PDB file of C-alpha atoms in Angstrom:
ATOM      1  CA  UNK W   1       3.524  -0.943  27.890  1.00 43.00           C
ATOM      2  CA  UNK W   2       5.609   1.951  26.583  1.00 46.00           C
ATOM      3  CA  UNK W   3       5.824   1.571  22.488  1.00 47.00           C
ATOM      4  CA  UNK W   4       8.661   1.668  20.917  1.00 49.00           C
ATOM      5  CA  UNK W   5       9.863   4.597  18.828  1.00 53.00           C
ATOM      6  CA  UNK W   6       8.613   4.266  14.799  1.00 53.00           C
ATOM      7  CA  UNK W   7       6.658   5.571  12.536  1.00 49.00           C
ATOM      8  CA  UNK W   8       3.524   5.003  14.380  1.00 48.00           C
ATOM      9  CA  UNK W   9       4.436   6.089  17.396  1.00 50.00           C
ATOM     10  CA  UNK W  10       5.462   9.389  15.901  1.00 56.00           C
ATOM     11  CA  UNK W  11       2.986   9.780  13.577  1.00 61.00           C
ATOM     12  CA  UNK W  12      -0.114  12.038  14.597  1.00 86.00           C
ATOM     13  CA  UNK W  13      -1.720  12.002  11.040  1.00 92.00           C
ATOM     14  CA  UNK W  14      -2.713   8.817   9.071  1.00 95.00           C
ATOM     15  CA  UNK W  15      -4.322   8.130   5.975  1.00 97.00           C
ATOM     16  CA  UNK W  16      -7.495   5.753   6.596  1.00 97.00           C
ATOM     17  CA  UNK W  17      -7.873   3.108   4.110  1.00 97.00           C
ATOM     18  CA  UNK W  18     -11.089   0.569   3.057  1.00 96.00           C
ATOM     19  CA  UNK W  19      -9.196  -2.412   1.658  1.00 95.00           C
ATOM     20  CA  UNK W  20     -12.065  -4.918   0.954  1.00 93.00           C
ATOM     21  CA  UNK W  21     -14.169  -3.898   3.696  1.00 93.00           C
ATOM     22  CA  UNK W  22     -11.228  -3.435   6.426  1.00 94.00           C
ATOM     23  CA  UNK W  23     -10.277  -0.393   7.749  1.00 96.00           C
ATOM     24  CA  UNK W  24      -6.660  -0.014   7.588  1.00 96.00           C
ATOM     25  CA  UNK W  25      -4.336   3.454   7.805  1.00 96.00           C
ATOM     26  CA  UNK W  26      -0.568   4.499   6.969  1.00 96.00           C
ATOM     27  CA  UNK W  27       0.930   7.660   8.315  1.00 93.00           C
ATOM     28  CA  UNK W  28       0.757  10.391   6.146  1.00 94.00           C
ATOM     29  CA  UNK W  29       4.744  10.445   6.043  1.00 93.00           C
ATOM     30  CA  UNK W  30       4.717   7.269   4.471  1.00 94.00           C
ATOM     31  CA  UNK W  31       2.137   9.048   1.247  1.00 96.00           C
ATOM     32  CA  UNK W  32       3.574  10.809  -1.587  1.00 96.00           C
ATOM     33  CA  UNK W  33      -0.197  11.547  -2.719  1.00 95.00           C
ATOM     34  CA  UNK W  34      -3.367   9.531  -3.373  1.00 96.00           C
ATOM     35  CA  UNK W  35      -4.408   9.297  -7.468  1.00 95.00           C
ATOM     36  CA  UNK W  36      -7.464   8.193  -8.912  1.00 93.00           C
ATOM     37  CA  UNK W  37      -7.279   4.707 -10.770  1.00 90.00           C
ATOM     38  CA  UNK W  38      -5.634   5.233 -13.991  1.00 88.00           C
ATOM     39  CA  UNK W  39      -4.986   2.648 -16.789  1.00 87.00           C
ATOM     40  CA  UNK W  40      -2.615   0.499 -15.319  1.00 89.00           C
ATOM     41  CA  UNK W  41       0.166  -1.252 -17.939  1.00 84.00           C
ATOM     42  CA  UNK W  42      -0.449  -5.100 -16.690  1.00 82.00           C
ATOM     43  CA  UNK W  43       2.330  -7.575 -17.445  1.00 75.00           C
ATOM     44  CA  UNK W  44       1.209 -10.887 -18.460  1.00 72.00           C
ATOM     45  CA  UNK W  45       3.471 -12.719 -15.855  1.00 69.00           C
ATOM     46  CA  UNK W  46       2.213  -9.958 -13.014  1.00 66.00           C
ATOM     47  CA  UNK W  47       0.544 -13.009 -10.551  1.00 73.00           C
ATOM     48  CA  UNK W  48      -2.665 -11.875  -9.268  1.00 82.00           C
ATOM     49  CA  UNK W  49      -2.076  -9.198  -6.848  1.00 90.00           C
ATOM     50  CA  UNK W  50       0.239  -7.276  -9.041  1.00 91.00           C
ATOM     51  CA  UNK W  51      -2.508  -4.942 -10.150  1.00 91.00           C
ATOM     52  CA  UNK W  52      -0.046  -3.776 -12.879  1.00 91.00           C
ATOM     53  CA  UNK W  53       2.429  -0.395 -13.534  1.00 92.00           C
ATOM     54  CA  UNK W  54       1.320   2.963 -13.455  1.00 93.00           C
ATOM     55  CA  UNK W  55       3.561   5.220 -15.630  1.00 89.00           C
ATOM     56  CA  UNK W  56       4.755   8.016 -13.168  1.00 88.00           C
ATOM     57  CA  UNK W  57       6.557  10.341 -15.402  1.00 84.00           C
ATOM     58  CA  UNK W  58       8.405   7.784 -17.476  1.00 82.00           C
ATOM     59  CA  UNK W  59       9.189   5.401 -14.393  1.00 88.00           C
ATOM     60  CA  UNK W  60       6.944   2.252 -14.045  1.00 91.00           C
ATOM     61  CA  UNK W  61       5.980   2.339 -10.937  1.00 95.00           C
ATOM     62  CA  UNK W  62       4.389  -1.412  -9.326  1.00 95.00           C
ATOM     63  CA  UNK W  63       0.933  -0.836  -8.115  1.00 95.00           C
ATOM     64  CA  UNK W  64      -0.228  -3.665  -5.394  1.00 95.00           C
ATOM     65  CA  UNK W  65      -3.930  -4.685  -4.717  1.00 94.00           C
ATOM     66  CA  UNK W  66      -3.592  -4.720  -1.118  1.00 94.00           C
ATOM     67  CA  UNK W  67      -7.297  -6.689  -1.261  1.00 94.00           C
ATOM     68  CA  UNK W  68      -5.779  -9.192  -3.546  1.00 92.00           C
ATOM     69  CA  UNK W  69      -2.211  -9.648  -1.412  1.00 92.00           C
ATOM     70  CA  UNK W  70      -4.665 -10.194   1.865  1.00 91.00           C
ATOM     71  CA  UNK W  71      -6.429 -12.576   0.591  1.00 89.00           C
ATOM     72  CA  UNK W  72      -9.674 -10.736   1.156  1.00 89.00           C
ATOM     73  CA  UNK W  73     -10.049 -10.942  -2.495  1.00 85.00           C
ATOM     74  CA  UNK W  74     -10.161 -13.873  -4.964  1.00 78.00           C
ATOM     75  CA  UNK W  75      -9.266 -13.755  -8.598  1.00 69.00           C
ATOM     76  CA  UNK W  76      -8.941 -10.122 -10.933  1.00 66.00           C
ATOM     77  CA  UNK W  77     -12.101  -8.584 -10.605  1.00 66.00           C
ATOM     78  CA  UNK W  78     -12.913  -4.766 -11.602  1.00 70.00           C
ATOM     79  CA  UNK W  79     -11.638  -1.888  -9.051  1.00 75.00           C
ATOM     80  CA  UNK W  80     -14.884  -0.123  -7.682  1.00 77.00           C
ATOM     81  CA  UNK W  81     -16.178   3.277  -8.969  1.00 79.00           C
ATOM     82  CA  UNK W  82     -13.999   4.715  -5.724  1.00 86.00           C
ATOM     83  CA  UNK W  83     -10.804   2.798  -6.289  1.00 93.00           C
ATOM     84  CA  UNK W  84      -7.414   4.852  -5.518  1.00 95.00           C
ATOM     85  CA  UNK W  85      -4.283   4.302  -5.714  1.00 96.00           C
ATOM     86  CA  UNK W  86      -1.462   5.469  -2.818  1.00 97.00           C
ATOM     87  CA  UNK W  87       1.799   6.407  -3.723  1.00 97.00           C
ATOM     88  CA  UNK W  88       4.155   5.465  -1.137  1.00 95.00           C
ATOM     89  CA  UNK W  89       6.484   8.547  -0.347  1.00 94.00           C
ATOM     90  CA  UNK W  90       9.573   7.204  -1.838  1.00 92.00           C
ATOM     91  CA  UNK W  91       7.752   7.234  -5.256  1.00 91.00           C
ATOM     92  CA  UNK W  92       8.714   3.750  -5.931  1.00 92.00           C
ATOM     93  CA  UNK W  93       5.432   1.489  -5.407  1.00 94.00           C
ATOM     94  CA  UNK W  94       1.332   2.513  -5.187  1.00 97.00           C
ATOM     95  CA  UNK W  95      -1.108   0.486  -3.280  1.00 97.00           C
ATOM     96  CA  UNK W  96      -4.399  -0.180  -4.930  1.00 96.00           C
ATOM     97  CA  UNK W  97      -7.170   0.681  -2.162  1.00 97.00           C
ATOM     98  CA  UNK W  98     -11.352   0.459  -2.651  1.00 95.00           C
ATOM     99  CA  UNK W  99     -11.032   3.744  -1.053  1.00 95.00           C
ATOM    100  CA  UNK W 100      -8.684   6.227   0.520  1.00 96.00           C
ATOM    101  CA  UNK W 101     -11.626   8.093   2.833  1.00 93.00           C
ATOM    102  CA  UNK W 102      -9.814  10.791   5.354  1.00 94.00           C
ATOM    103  CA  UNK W 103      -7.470  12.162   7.028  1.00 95.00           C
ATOM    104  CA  UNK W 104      -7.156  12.153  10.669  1.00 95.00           C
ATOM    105  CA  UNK W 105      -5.056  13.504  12.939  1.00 93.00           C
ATOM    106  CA  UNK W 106      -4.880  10.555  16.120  1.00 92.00           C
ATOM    107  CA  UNK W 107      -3.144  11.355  20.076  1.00 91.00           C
ATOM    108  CA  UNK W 108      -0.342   8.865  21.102  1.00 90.00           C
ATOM    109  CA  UNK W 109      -3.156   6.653  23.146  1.00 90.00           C
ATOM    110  CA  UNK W 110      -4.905   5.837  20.504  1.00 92.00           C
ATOM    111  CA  UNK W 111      -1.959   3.687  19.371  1.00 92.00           C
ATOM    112  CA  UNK W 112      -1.479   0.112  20.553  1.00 91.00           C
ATOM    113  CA  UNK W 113       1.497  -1.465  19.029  1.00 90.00           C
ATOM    114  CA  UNK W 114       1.393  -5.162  17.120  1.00 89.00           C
ATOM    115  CA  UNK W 115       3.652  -7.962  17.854  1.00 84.00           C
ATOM    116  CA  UNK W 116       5.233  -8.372  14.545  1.00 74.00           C
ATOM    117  CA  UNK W 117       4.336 -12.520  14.767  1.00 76.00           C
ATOM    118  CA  UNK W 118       0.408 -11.551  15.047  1.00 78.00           C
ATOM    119  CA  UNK W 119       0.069 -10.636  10.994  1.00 77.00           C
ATOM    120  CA  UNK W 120       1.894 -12.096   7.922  1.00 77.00           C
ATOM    121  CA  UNK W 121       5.762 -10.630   7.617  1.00 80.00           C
ATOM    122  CA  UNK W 122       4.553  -8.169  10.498  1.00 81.00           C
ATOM    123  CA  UNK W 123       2.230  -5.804   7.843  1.00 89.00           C
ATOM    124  CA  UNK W 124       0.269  -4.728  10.753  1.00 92.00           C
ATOM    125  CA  UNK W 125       2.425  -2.658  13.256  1.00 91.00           C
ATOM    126  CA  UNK W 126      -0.260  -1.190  15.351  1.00 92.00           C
ATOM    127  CA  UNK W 127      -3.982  -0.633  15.933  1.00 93.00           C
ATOM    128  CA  UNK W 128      -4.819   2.762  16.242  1.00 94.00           C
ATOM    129  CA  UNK W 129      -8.707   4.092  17.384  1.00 94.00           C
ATOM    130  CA  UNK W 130     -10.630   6.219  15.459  1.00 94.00           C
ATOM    131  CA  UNK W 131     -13.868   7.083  16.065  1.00 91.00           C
ATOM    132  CA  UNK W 132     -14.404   4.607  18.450  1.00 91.00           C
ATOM    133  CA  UNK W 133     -13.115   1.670  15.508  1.00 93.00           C
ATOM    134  CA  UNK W 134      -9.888  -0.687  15.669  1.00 93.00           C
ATOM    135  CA  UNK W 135      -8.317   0.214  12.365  1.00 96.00           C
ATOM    136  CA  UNK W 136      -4.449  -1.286  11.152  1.00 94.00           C
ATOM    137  CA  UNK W 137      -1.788   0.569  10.454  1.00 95.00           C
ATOM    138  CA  UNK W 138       0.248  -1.003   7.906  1.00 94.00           C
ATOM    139  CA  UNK W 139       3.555  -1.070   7.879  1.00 92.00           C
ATOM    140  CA  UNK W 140       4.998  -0.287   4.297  1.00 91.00           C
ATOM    141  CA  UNK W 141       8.455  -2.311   4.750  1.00 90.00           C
ATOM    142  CA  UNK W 142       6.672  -5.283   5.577  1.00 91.00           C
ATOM    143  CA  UNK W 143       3.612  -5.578   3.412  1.00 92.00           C
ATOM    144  CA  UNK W 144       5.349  -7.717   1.187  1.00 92.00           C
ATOM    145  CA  UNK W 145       7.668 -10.561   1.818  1.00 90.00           C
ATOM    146  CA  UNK W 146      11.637  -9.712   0.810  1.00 93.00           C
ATOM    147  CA  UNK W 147      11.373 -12.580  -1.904  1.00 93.00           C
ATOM    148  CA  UNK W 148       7.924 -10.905  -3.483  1.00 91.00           C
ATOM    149  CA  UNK W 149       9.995  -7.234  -3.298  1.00 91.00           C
ATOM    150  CA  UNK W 150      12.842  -8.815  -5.227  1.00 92.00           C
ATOM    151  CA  UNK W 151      10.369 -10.689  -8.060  1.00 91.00           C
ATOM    152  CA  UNK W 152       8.303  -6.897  -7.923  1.00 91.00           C
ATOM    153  CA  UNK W 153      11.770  -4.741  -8.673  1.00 91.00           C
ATOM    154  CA  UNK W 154      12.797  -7.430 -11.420  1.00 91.00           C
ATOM    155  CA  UNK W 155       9.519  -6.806 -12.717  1.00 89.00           C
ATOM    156  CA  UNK W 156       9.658  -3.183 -12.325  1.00 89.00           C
ATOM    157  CA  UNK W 157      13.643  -3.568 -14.191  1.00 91.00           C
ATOM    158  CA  UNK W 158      11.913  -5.128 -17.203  1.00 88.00           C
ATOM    159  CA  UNK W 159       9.347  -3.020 -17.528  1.00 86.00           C
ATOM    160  CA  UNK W 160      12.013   0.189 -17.101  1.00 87.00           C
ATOM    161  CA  UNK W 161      13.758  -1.559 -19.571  1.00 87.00           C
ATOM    162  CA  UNK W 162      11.209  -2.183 -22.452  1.00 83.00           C
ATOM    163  CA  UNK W 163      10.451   1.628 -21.987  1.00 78.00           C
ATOM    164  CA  UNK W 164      13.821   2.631 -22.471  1.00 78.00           C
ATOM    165  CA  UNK W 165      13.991   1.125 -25.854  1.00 81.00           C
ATOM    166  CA  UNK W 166      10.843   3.448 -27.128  1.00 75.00           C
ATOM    167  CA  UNK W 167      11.356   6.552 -28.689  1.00 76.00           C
ATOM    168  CA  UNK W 168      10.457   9.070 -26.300  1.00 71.00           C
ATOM    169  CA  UNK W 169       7.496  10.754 -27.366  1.00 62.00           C
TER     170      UNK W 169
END
């Protein structure tokens, strides 16, 4: 079956991910850059897989555990010692990851596209093989729901807001 022309299918280079013990990957296009966990500003009415708001040069920017979201996760627990964070290209939301690991550049038939009905909102658009391992490639449009983007950019308004009326510093 021929796949059809996105991201995935154009991508060559992804960024593999450990989210809870599942390997998952996004293309690199879709990566700004990969931080280590900072002190995160966490709003009390957050829910639990709004990890909180990194400050990215005066913009709040909404940082999602993608563990939490998933559901491979219960409760706020502690990131581990190799905890990063993934700025999405656009600038305008970071996933929380156990671990951003490599790098790897992967040939068109190592890409099997997903039928968006198989995952939740259709955040898995393909499977791609690496190293002989089925790993997801998420797809950043549809990891959350368009109800949870619209609560996460009222969110992200407030907290824009409540900055605005500091001094700056």
């Amino acid at each position: 079956m021929a796949l059809p022309e996105t991201a995935y299918t154009r991508a060559s280079s992804y960024l593999l991910l450990d989210v809870a013990g599942q390997a998952c990957a996004l293309p690199r296009e879709a990566v700004r850059e990969v931080l280590p966990l900072p002190d995160l500003f966490q709003p009390p009415t957050g829910g639990s897989w709004l990890a909180g708001f990194l400050n990215l040069g005066g913009n709040p920017v909404p940082v999602i555990d993608l563990a939490r979201l998933f559901g491979l996760r219960a409760g706020r627990s502690d990131p581990g010692l190799y905890a990063h964070l993934v700025v999405v290209a656009d600038g305008g939301r970071a996933l929380l990851v156990d671990r951003a690991s490599d790098l790897v550049s992967v040939t068109p038939d190592a890409v099997r596209a997903v039928e968006p009905g198989q995952t939740l909102n259709g955040c898995v658009e393909a499977e791609i093989t690496v190293r002989g391992r089925l790993v997801h490639a998420l797809s950043l449009a549809r990891i959350l729901t368009e109800e949870e983007n619209g609560r996460v950019e009222a969110l992200a308004r407030a907290a824009r807001s409540r900055l605005a009326d500091l001094p700056a510093a």
